[in-house]
Amino acid sequence: MPSIACFGAVNLDRTARCLGELVLRSSNPVAVRQAAGGVARNVASNLGRLGQHVGLASVVGADAGGEELIRALEADGIDTSGTMRRDDEATASYTAVLDRDGELLIGLADMAIYDGLAPESLRASDAPAQEDAWFVDANLPDACIDRLTAIASGHTLLTASTVSTPKAIRLAPYLARLDVLFANRAEAAVLSGVNIQTDDDALKAADWLRDAGIGTVFITLGPRGAVAANDQARIALPAIPGAARDVVGAGDAFAAGALTALLEKKSLRDALISGLATASITVEVDGPTDPHLSPARVADRAQHKLTA
């Protein structure tokens, strides 16, 4: 069983879904939900449900929210020994406002707890990585990203997520260290300078990122699908249909599905399909992860893609 270390955000996800059309500068009726979230946490939980052995290194506050998150992670079988508690900062939170169809209108991130995080808090040793893969998200400050990517580069499969448009640029100095990058259209455009409107544009952005030194690039395009590129192939595929309820966490699910396929030595096309299948399953539930995700369900959803 492959082992994966995830580094990055674990936070409380709050979702407010509009029950009607959004009216700006006015009170809007919504349905509110709270769940465990955070990019690294979402990816870690999905990887665990897909059969991987996963550890998560992060930071939470010494508060009720932090305790809730640790319990949720351990219930998912995630090793939390690398996650520290701080009593001087509140546990991070992310509030997503969705339209009534489940599409994101705005995301509000309170991530101050990560800003002062010292690199040695996440990985005290300079020894090479022992896991089969590392996953790093761009919620971490520059010093942590620098240290982690320097330790892992050349020693394990080093993967990263751009997280958001403002945070994507944090990865720019370290692209040549990365084996795999996961980004959405806007985030890839920020890094590459390519205006992404079509699949061809996305593939051009992927080519630019590969020229910067990344081995494999995945760019998600929302309901249009995703593209992927490495030294063997350049592929664009449409999304796998799903009864979408909540798109929060779809990109993280995609990353977990694609990374699982890569660790199983599958082709780039199969990894792309696995990512799309995992995302398709995840958007059908309220919350950033599906507690019933499994390899069998991903294979079934991927088979639908292959036979469609």
Tab-separated table of C-alpha atoms in Angstrom:
chain	number	residue	atom	x	y	z
A	1	MET	CA	0.000	0.000	0.000
A	2	PRO	CA	1.511	3.364	-1.021
A	3	SER	CA	2.203	5.846	1.777
A	4	ILE	CA	1.554	9.558	1.328
A	5	ALA	CA	2.380	12.555	3.508
A	6	CYS	CA	0.077	15.558	3.087
A	7	PHE	CA	1.114	19.038	4.210
A	8	GLY	CA	-1.242	22.008	4.354
A	9	ALA	CA	-4.626	23.195	5.476
A	10	VAL	CA	-7.089	21.506	7.776
A	11	ASN	CA	-9.966	23.769	8.688
A	12	LEU	CA	-13.637	24.082	9.411
A	13	ASP	CA	-15.662	24.354	6.205
A	14	ARG	CA	-18.847	26.371	6.453
A	15	THR	CA	-21.159	26.450	3.447
A	16	ALA	CA	-24.065	28.844	3.012
A	17	ARG	CA	-26.217	27.788	0.062
A	18	CYS	CA	-28.652	30.357	-1.288
A	19	LEU	CA	-32.240	29.177	-1.403
A	20	GLY	CA	-33.115	31.718	-4.093
A	21	GLU	CA	-31.333	34.154	-6.390
A	22	LEU	CA	-28.544	36.039	-4.615
A	23	VAL	CA	-29.378	39.667	-3.861
A	24	LEU	CA	-26.261	41.705	-3.103
A	25	ARG	CA	-26.237	44.083	-0.122
A	26	SER	CA	-29.308	42.404	1.303
A	27	SER	CA	-30.241	39.531	3.599
A	28	ASN	CA	-30.480	36.234	1.727
A	29	PRO	CA	-32.135	33.038	2.974
A	30	VAL	CA	-29.562	30.236	3.041
A	31	ALA	CA	-29.004	26.694	4.283
A	32	VAL	CA	-25.813	26.489	6.371
A	33	ARG	CA	-23.626	23.431	6.913
A	34	GLN	CA	-20.319	22.885	8.736
A	35	ALA	CA	-17.847	20.087	8.117
A	36	ALA	CA	-14.153	19.258	8.278
A	37	GLY	CA	-12.312	20.752	5.321
A	38	GLY	CA	-9.057	22.231	4.049
A	39	VAL	CA	-7.224	21.255	0.871
A	40	ALA	CA	-4.658	18.939	2.473
A	41	ARG	CA	-7.324	17.450	4.758
A	42	ASN	CA	-9.726	16.846	1.861
A	43	VAL	CA	-7.027	15.220	-0.244
A	44	ALA	CA	-5.808	13.123	2.708
A	45	SER	CA	-9.296	11.862	3.560
A	46	ASN	CA	-10.054	11.015	-0.059
A	47	LEU	CA	-6.717	9.214	-0.442
A	48	GLY	CA	-7.432	7.176	2.668
A	49	ARG	CA	-10.823	6.118	1.335
A	50	LEU	CA	-9.139	5.146	-1.921
A	51	GLY	CA	-6.868	2.697	-0.111
A	52	GLN	CA	-3.739	4.735	0.593
A	53	HIS	CA	-1.858	5.011	3.905
A	54	VAL	CA	-1.929	8.727	4.705
A	55	GLY	CA	-0.434	11.087	7.263
A	56	LEU	CA	-1.323	14.783	7.605
A	57	ALA	CA	1.009	17.468	8.923
A	58	SER	CA	-0.790	20.713	9.700
A	59	VAL	CA	-1.761	23.006	12.582
A	60	VAL	CA	-5.012	23.629	14.435
A	61	GLY	CA	-5.963	25.873	17.305
A	62	ALA	CA	-6.234	24.614	20.867
A	63	ASP	CA	-9.984	25.145	20.647
A	64	ALA	CA	-13.168	23.172	20.123
A	65	GLY	CA	-12.840	23.440	16.344
A	66	GLY	CA	-9.333	22.013	16.431
A	67	GLU	CA	-10.397	19.079	18.572
A	68	GLU	CA	-13.325	18.407	16.241
A	69	LEU	CA	-11.000	18.315	13.246
A	70	ILE	CA	-8.495	15.975	14.882
A	71	ARG	CA	-11.282	13.565	15.825
A	72	ALA	CA	-12.657	13.650	12.270
A	73	LEU	CA	-9.236	12.947	10.772
A	74	GLU	CA	-8.560	10.045	13.100
A	75	ALA	CA	-12.012	8.631	12.339
A	76	ASP	CA	-10.962	8.641	8.668
A	77	GLY	CA	-7.839	6.649	9.539
A	78	ILE	CA	-5.443	9.561	8.980
A	79	ASP	CA	-2.224	9.693	11.008
A	80	THR	CA	-2.363	13.086	12.775
A	81	SER	CA	0.895	12.783	14.725
A	82	GLY	CA	2.383	15.499	12.495
A	83	THR	CA	-0.403	17.991	13.236
A	84	MET	CA	0.367	20.468	16.000
A	85	ARG	CA	-1.946	22.522	18.230
A	86	ARG	CA	-1.441	26.231	18.936
A	87	ASP	CA	-3.119	28.162	21.721
A	88	ASP	CA	-2.316	31.600	20.267
A	89	GLU	CA	-4.392	31.284	17.058
A	90	ALA	CA	-7.894	30.130	16.185
A	91	THR	CA	-8.411	27.057	14.026
A	92	ALA	CA	-8.619	28.023	10.363
A	93	SER	CA	-12.000	28.255	8.659
A	94	TYR	CA	-13.320	28.566	5.127
A	95	THR	CA	-16.792	29.888	4.373
A	96	ALA	CA	-18.226	29.208	0.912
A	97	VAL	CA	-21.305	31.009	-0.375
A	98	LEU	CA	-23.008	28.929	-3.081
A	99	ASP	CA	-25.825	29.749	-5.443
A	100	ARG	CA	-28.926	27.557	-5.318
A	101	ASP	CA	-27.394	25.230	-7.934
A	102	GLY	CA	-24.332	24.610	-5.751
A	103	GLU	CA	-21.850	26.721	-7.737
A	104	LEU	CA	-19.395	28.844	-5.768
A	105	LEU	CA	-20.209	32.567	-5.565
A	106	ILE	CA	-17.464	33.577	-3.144
A	107	GLY	CA	-15.107	31.883	-0.720
A	108	LEU	CA	-14.000	33.518	2.535
A	109	ALA	CA	-10.821	32.128	4.103
A	110	ASP	CA	-9.599	32.804	7.652
A	111	MET	CA	-6.182	31.155	7.456
A	112	ALA	CA	-4.079	33.376	9.743
A	113	ILE	CA	-2.928	30.369	11.782
A	114	TYR	CA	-0.734	29.270	8.868
A	115	ASP	CA	0.962	32.624	8.274
A	116	GLY	CA	3.520	32.321	11.069
A	117	LEU	CA	4.034	28.586	10.729
A	118	ALA	CA	7.731	27.667	10.937
A	119	PRO	CA	9.037	25.042	8.504
A	120	GLU	CA	10.473	22.901	11.286
A	121	SER	CA	6.989	22.616	12.782
A	122	LEU	CA	5.935	20.513	9.813
A	123	ARG	CA	9.072	18.472	9.256
A	124	ALA	CA	11.751	18.668	11.937
A	125	SER	CA	14.225	16.456	10.109
A	126	ASP	CA	16.225	17.226	6.988
A	127	ALA	CA	16.301	13.524	6.129
A	128	PRO	CA	14.968	12.587	2.683
A	129	ALA	CA	11.288	11.749	2.449
A	130	GLN	CA	10.496	8.102	3.157
A	131	GLU	CA	6.927	8.087	1.802
A	132	ASP	CA	5.967	7.137	-1.753
A	133	ALA	CA	4.572	10.633	-2.330
A	134	TRP	CA	4.243	14.040	-0.702
A	135	PHE	CA	1.330	16.394	-1.287
A	136	VAL	CA	1.837	20.090	-0.459
A	137	ASP	CA	-0.828	22.780	-0.675
A	138	ALA	CA	-0.212	26.490	-1.187
A	139	ASN	CA	-2.005	27.510	1.996
A	140	LEU	CA	1.408	27.146	3.627
A	141	PRO	CA	3.727	30.171	3.842
A	142	ASP	CA	6.658	30.512	1.448
A	143	ALA	CA	9.264	29.302	3.948
A	144	CYS	CA	7.374	26.058	4.528
A	145	ILE	CA	6.861	25.429	0.818
A	146	ASP	CA	10.551	26.093	0.169
A	147	ARG	CA	11.707	23.736	2.913
A	148	LEU	CA	9.289	20.928	2.100
A	149	THR	CA	9.885	20.969	-1.642
A	150	ALA	CA	13.652	21.101	-1.131
A	151	ILE	CA	13.590	18.048	1.167
A	152	ALA	CA	11.277	15.992	-1.040
A	153	SER	CA	12.561	16.912	-4.503
A	154	GLY	CA	14.323	13.954	-6.083
A	155	HIS	CA	13.481	11.611	-3.191
A	156	THR	CA	9.750	10.999	-3.588
A	157	LEU	CA	6.865	11.860	-5.919
A	158	LEU	CA	6.350	15.529	-5.044
A	159	THR	CA	2.868	16.832	-5.803
A	160	ALA	CA	1.287	20.205	-5.091
A	161	SER	CA	-2.010	22.087	-5.287
A	162	THR	CA	-2.269	25.772	-6.136
A	163	VAL	CA	-5.317	26.105	-3.779
A	164	SER	CA	-6.576	29.491	-5.039
A	165	THR	CA	-5.749	32.255	-7.483
A	166	PRO	CA	-4.080	34.521	-4.865
A	167	LYS	CA	-2.060	31.643	-3.375
A	168	ALA	CA	-1.017	29.955	-6.628
A	169	ILE	CA	1.866	32.379	-7.073
A	170	ARG	CA	3.489	30.985	-3.905
A	171	LEU	CA	4.467	27.916	-5.939
A	172	ALA	CA	6.089	29.912	-8.753
A	173	PRO	CA	9.686	29.756	-7.389
A	174	TYR	CA	9.468	25.998	-6.871
A	175	LEU	CA	7.908	24.698	-10.088
A	176	ALA	CA	11.095	22.934	-11.176
A	177	ARG	CA	11.017	20.857	-7.987
A	178	LEU	CA	7.505	19.512	-8.580
A	179	ASP	CA	6.691	16.179	-10.177
A	180	VAL	CA	2.923	16.802	-10.331
A	181	LEU	CA	0.841	19.984	-10.164
A	182	PHE	CA	-2.917	20.285	-9.681
A	183	ALA	CA	-4.507	23.636	-10.621
A	184	ASN	CA	-7.789	24.968	-11.905
A	185	ARG	CA	-8.122	27.212	-14.923
A	186	ALA	CA	-7.685	30.534	-13.097
A	187	GLU	CA	-4.772	29.283	-11.003
A	188	ALA	CA	-2.953	27.839	-14.025
A	189	ALA	CA	-3.456	31.138	-15.853
A	190	VAL	CA	-1.845	33.057	-12.980
A	191	LEU	CA	1.230	30.834	-13.045
A	192	SER	CA	1.605	30.476	-16.815
A	193	GLY	CA	0.370	33.838	-18.097
A	194	VAL	CA	-1.860	31.992	-20.591
A	195	ASN	CA	-5.447	33.285	-20.933
A	196	ILE	CA	-7.338	29.999	-20.645
A	197	GLN	CA	-10.658	29.971	-22.484
A	198	THR	CA	-10.535	26.653	-24.335
A	199	ASP	CA	-9.083	23.166	-23.910
A	200	ASP	CA	-6.269	24.144	-26.283
A	201	ASP	CA	-5.483	27.161	-24.107
A	202	ALA	CA	-5.362	24.890	-21.054
A	203	LEU	CA	-2.984	22.532	-22.827
A	204	LYS	CA	-0.777	25.499	-23.777
A	205	ALA	CA	-0.690	26.518	-20.121
A	206	ALA	CA	0.195	22.949	-19.172
A	207	ASP	CA	3.015	22.992	-21.739
A	208	TRP	CA	4.330	26.251	-20.250
A	209	LEU	CA	4.269	24.780	-16.759
A	210	ARG	CA	6.029	21.646	-17.957
A	211	ASP	CA	8.689	23.820	-19.614
A	212	ALA	CA	9.165	25.404	-16.179
A	213	GLY	CA	10.176	21.982	-14.917
A	214	ILE	CA	7.022	20.186	-13.720
A	215	GLY	CA	6.782	16.562	-14.821
A	216	THR	CA	2.988	16.203	-14.998
A	217	VAL	CA	0.333	18.928	-15.012
A	218	PHE	CA	-3.408	18.577	-14.404
A	219	ILE	CA	-5.687	21.568	-15.017
A	220	THR	CA	-9.358	21.289	-14.085
A	221	LEU	CA	-11.944	23.261	-16.042
A	222	GLY	CA	-15.020	22.928	-13.850
A	223	PRO	CA	-18.067	21.459	-15.627
A	224	ARG	CA	-16.110	21.368	-18.896
A	225	GLY	CA	-13.687	18.679	-17.654
A	226	ALA	CA	-9.901	18.750	-17.371
A	227	VAL	CA	-6.633	18.480	-19.255
A	228	ALA	CA	-3.382	16.716	-18.431
A	229	ALA	CA	0.100	16.705	-19.920
A	230	ASN	CA	3.389	14.924	-19.338
A	231	ASP	CA	6.310	13.870	-21.529
A	232	GLN	CA	4.226	11.109	-23.099
A	233	ALA	CA	0.802	12.628	-23.759
A	234	ARG	CA	-1.399	15.728	-23.872
A	235	ILE	CA	-5.055	14.926	-23.131
A	236	ALA	CA	-8.302	16.865	-22.765
A	237	LEU	CA	-11.458	15.114	-21.535
A	238	PRO	CA	-14.956	16.366	-20.722
A	239	ALA	CA	-16.358	16.104	-17.215
A	240	ILE	CA	-18.100	12.915	-16.126
A	241	PRO	CA	-21.770	13.729	-15.521
A	242	GLY	CA	-22.967	13.864	-11.935
A	243	ALA	CA	-25.982	15.238	-10.077
A	244	ALA	CA	-24.085	18.220	-8.667
A	245	ARG	CA	-25.128	19.498	-5.237
A	246	ASP	CA	-21.966	21.134	-3.898
A	247	VAL	CA	-18.779	21.859	-5.862
A	248	VAL	CA	-16.653	22.656	-2.787
A	249	GLY	CA	-13.896	20.028	-2.632
A	250	ALA	CA	-14.272	18.873	-6.232
A	251	GLY	CA	-10.730	19.900	-7.146
A	252	ASP	CA	-9.322	18.163	-4.078
A	253	ALA	CA	-11.239	15.000	-4.966
A	254	PHE	CA	-9.855	15.211	-8.494
A	255	ALA	CA	-6.313	15.447	-7.107
A	256	ALA	CA	-6.798	12.427	-4.854
A	257	GLY	CA	-8.259	10.312	-7.642
A	258	ALA	CA	-5.560	11.217	-10.138
A	259	LEU	CA	-2.740	10.793	-7.598
A	260	THR	CA	-4.029	7.359	-6.588
A	261	ALA	CA	-3.935	6.276	-10.232
A	262	LEU	CA	-0.411	7.611	-10.688
A	263	LEU	CA	0.789	5.731	-7.606
A	264	GLU	CA	-0.769	2.594	-9.077
A	265	LYS	CA	1.392	3.174	-12.200
A	266	LYS	CA	-1.583	3.825	-14.441
A	267	SER	CA	-1.390	5.909	-17.622
A	268	LEU	CA	-1.930	9.662	-17.749
A	269	ARG	CA	-5.289	9.104	-19.440
A	270	ASP	CA	-6.387	6.695	-16.718
A	271	ALA	CA	-5.220	9.139	-14.043
A	272	LEU	CA	-7.224	11.929	-15.679
A	273	ILE	CA	-10.328	9.724	-15.829
A	274	SER	CA	-9.836	8.655	-12.204
A	275	GLY	CA	-9.637	12.293	-11.140
A	276	LEU	CA	-12.769	13.206	-13.078
A	277	ALA	CA	-14.632	10.196	-11.673
A	278	THR	CA	-13.693	11.028	-8.077
A	279	ALA	CA	-14.746	14.651	-8.543
A	280	SER	CA	-18.028	13.557	-10.165
A	281	ILE	CA	-18.866	11.429	-7.124
A	282	THR	CA	-17.905	14.152	-4.655
A	283	VAL	CA	-20.042	16.959	-6.103
A	284	GLU	CA	-23.118	14.805	-5.531
A	285	VAL	CA	-22.934	15.189	-1.737
A	286	ASP	CA	-23.140	18.158	0.610
A	287	GLY	CA	-19.651	18.780	1.932
A	288	PRO	CA	-16.092	18.708	0.593
A	289	THR	CA	-15.691	14.908	0.771
A	290	ASP	CA	-17.951	11.871	0.324
A	291	PRO	CA	-17.724	9.569	3.357
A	292	HIS	CA	-18.732	6.637	1.154
A	293	LEU	CA	-16.022	7.160	-1.487
A	294	SER	CA	-14.322	3.888	-2.454
A	295	PRO	CA	-12.113	2.450	-5.202
A	296	ALA	CA	-15.077	0.429	-6.473
A	297	ARG	CA	-17.275	3.513	-6.848
A	298	VAL	CA	-14.517	5.386	-8.670
A	299	ALA	CA	-13.966	2.425	-11.001
A	300	ASP	CA	-17.706	2.246	-11.728
A	301	ARG	CA	-17.914	5.963	-12.467
A	302	ALA	CA	-14.756	5.784	-14.612
A	303	GLN	CA	-16.231	2.857	-16.553
A	304	HIS	CA	-19.223	5.039	-17.351
A	305	LYS	CA	-16.770	7.493	-18.908
A	306	LEU	CA	-14.993	4.794	-20.901
A	307	THR	CA	-18.209	3.353	-22.324
A	308	ALA	CA	-20.046	6.656	-22.936
